Tab-separated table of C-alpha atoms in Angstrom:
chain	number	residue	atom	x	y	z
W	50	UNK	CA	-169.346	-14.581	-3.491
W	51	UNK	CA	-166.536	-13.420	-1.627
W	52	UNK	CA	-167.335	-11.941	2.075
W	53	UNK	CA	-167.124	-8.669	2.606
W	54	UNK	CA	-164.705	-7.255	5.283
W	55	UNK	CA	-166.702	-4.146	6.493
W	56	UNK	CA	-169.721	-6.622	7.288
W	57	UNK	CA	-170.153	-7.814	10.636
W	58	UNK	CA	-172.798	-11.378	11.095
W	59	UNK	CA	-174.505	-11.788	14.376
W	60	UNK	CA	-175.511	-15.004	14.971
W	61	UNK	CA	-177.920	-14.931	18.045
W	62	UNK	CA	-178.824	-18.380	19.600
W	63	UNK	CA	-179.392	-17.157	23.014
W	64	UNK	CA	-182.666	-15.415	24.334
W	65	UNK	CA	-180.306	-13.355	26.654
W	66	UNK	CA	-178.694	-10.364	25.424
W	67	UNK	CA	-180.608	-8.403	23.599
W	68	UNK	CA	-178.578	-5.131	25.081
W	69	UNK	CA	-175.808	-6.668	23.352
W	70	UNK	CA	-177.624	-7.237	20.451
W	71	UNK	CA	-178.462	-3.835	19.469
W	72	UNK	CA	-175.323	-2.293	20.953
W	73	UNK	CA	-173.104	-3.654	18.604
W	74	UNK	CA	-175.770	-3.416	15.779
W	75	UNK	CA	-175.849	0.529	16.446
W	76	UNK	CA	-172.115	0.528	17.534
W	77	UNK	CA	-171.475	-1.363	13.884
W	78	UNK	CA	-173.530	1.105	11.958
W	79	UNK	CA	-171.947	3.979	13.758
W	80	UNK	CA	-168.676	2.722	12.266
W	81	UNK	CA	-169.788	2.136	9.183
W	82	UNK	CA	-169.795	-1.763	9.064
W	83	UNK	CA	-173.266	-3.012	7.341
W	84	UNK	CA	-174.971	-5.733	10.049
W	85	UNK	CA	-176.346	-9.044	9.363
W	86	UNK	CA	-178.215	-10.876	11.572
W	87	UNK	CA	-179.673	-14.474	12.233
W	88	UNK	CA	-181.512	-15.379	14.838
W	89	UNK	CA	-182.130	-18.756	15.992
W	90	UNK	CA	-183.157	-21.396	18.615
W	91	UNK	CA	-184.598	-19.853	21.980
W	92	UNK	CA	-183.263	-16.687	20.277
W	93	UNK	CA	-186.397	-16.279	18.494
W	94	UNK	CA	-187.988	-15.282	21.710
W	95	UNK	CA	-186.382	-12.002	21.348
W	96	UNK	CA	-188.664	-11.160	18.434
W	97	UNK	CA	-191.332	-10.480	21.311
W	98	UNK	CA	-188.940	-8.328	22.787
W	99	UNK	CA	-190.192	-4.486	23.319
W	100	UNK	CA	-187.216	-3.472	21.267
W	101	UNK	CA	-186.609	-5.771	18.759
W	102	UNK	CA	-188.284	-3.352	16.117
W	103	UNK	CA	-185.116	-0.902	16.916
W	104	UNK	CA	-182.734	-4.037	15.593
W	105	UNK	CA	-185.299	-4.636	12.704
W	106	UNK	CA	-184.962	-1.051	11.991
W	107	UNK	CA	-181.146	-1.048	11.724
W	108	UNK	CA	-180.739	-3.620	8.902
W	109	UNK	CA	-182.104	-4.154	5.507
W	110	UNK	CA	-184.891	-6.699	5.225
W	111	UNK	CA	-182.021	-9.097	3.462
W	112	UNK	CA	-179.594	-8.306	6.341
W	113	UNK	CA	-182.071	-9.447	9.185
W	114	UNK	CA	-183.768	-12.844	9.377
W	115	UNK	CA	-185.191	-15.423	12.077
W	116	UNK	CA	-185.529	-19.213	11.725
W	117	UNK	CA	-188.728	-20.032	10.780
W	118	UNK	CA	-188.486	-23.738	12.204
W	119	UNK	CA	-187.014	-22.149	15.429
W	120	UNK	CA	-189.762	-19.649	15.728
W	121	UNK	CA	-192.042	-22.923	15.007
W	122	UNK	CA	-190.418	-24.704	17.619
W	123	UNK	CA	-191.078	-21.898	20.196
W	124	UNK	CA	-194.534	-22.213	19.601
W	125	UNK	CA	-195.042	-19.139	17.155
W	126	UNK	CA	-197.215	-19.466	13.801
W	127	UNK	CA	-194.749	-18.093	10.896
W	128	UNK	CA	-197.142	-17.683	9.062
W	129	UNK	CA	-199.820	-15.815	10.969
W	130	UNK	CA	-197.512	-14.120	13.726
W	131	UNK	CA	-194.994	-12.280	11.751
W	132	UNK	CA	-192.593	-10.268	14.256
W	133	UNK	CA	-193.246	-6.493	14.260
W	134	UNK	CA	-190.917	-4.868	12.035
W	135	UNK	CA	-190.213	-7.887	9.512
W	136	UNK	CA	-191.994	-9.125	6.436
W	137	UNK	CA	-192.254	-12.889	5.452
W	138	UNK	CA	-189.614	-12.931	3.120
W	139	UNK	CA	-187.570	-12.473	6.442
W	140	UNK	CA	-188.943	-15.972	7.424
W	141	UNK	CA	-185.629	-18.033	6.906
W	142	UNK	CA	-184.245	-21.783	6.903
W	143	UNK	CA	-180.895	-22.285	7.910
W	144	UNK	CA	-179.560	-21.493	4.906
W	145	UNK	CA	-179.557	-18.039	5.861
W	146	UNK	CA	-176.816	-18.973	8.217
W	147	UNK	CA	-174.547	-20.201	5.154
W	148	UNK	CA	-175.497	-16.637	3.588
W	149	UNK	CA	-174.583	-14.573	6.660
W	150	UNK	CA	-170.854	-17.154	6.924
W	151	UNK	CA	-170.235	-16.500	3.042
W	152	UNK	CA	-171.222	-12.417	3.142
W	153	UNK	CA	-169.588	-11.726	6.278
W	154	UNK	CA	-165.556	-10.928	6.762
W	155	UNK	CA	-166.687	-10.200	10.575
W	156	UNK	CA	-168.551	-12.840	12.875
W	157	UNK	CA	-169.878	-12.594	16.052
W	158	UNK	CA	-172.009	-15.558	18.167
W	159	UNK	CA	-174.389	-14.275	20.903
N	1179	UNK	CA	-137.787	-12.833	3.562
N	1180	UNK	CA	-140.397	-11.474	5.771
N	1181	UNK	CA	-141.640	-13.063	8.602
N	1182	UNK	CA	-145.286	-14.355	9.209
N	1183	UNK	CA	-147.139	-11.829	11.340
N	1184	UNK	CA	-149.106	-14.037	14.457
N	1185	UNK	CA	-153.263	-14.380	13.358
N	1186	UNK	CA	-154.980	-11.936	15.828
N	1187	UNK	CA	-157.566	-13.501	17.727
N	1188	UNK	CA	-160.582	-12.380	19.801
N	1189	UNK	CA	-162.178	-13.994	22.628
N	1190	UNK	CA	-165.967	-12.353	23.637
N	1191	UNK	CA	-166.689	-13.648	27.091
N	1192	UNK	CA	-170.415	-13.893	27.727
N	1193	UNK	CA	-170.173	-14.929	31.148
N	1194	UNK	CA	-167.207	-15.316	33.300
N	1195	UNK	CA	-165.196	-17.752	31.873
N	1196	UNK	CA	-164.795	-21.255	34.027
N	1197	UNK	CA	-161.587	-23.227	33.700
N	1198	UNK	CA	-162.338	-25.064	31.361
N	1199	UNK	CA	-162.479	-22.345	29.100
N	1200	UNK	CA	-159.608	-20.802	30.353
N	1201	UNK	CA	-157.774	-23.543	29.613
N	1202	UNK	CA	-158.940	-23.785	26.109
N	1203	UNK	CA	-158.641	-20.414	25.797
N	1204	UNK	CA	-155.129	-21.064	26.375
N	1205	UNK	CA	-154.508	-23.454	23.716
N	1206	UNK	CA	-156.139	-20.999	21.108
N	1207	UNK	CA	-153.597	-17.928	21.851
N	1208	UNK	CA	-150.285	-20.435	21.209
N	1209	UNK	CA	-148.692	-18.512	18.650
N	1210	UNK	CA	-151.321	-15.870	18.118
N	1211	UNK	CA	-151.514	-12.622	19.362
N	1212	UNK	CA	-154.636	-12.526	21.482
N	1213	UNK	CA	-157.270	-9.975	23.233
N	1214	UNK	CA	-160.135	-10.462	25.321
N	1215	UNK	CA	-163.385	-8.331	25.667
N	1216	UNK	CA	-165.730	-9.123	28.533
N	1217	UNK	CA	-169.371	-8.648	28.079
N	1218	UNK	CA	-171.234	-9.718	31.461
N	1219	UNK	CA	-168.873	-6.670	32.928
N	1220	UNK	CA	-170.553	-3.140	33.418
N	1221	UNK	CA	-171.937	-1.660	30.926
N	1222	UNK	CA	-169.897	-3.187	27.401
N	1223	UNK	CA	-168.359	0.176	25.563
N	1224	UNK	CA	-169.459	-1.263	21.989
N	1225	UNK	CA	-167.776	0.942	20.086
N	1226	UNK	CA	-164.564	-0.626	21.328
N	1227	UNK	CA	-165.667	-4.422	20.678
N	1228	UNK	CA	-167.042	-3.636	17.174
N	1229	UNK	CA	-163.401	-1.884	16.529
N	1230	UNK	CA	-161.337	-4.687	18.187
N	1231	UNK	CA	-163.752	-7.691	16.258
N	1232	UNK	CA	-162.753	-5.649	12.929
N	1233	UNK	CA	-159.299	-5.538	14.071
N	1234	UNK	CA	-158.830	-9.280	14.524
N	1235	UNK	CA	-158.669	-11.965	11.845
N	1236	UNK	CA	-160.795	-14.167	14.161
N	1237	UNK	CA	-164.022	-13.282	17.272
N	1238	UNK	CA	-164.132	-16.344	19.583
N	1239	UNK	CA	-167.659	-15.979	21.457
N	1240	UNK	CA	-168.166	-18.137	24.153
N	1241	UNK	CA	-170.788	-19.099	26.526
């Protein structure tokens, strides 16, 4: 698959900036780029975040995805604490991340 | 023949960048055309990163 240049990837490893996480989701959408995101590591702790449901309400439920390991690793059940807004299929390895570099003519790390 | 137009790169500041990234920062832009868009500033105008990461061939995030 070849990636496509009006798609932007987010890859969010940081529990930080979830302002900027959104903002250039909605800025993205307002331009009409399509948004894929990946979170991961201590990122996963923005799942809890009040509006993380606004991000998971931005993207398709193949165009947003957390690490299930990482989410594991932060002390969350995957299987019993599903973030608001997702379903399990949005559960990922980090194969996702290989999806979001192959899809993706536009990536961003935050 | 034509010449070779310069990659465009982007460099997304998270936090003020220390020295040492200024200095690799440095050796990334030889020969490219570069731009810069600090984050930890203000409040980030969005609209104008999502245009400028569209408009480059490559988005350098750092820490």
């Amino acid at each position: 698959m070849s990636a496509d240049p009006n798609k932007l990837g987010i890859f969010v490893t940081s529990p930080q900036h979830m302002d900027h996480l959104i903002g250039i989701a909605h800025a993205a959408v307002r331009a009409g780029k399509k948004v894929m995101v990946f979170l991961t590591f201590k990122s996963v702790h923005l799942t809890k975040h009040k509006d993380f449901i606004k991000l998971a309400n931005l993207c398709d439920v193949g165009d947003l995805a957390i690490c299930a390991d990482s989410y594991t690793c932060e002390g969350y059940d995957p299987e019993a604490d599903i973030p608001k807004g997702l379903v399990p299929s949005q559960m990922r390895t980090q194969a996702y991340h290989g999806a979001v570099l192959e899809e993706c003519g536009k990536y961003l790390v935050l | 023949m034509s010449e070779e137009k310069p990659m465009k790169i982007l460099h997304v500041y998270r936090s003020e960048p220390s020295d040492d990234v200024k200095t690799l920062v440095n050796i990334l832009n030889r020969d490219r055309e570069a731009k810069e868009f600090k984050l930890y500033l203000g409040k980030p105008n969005y609209d104008m990163l999502v245009q400028m990461i569209f408009d480059a061939d490559q988005t350098v995030s750092w820490w």
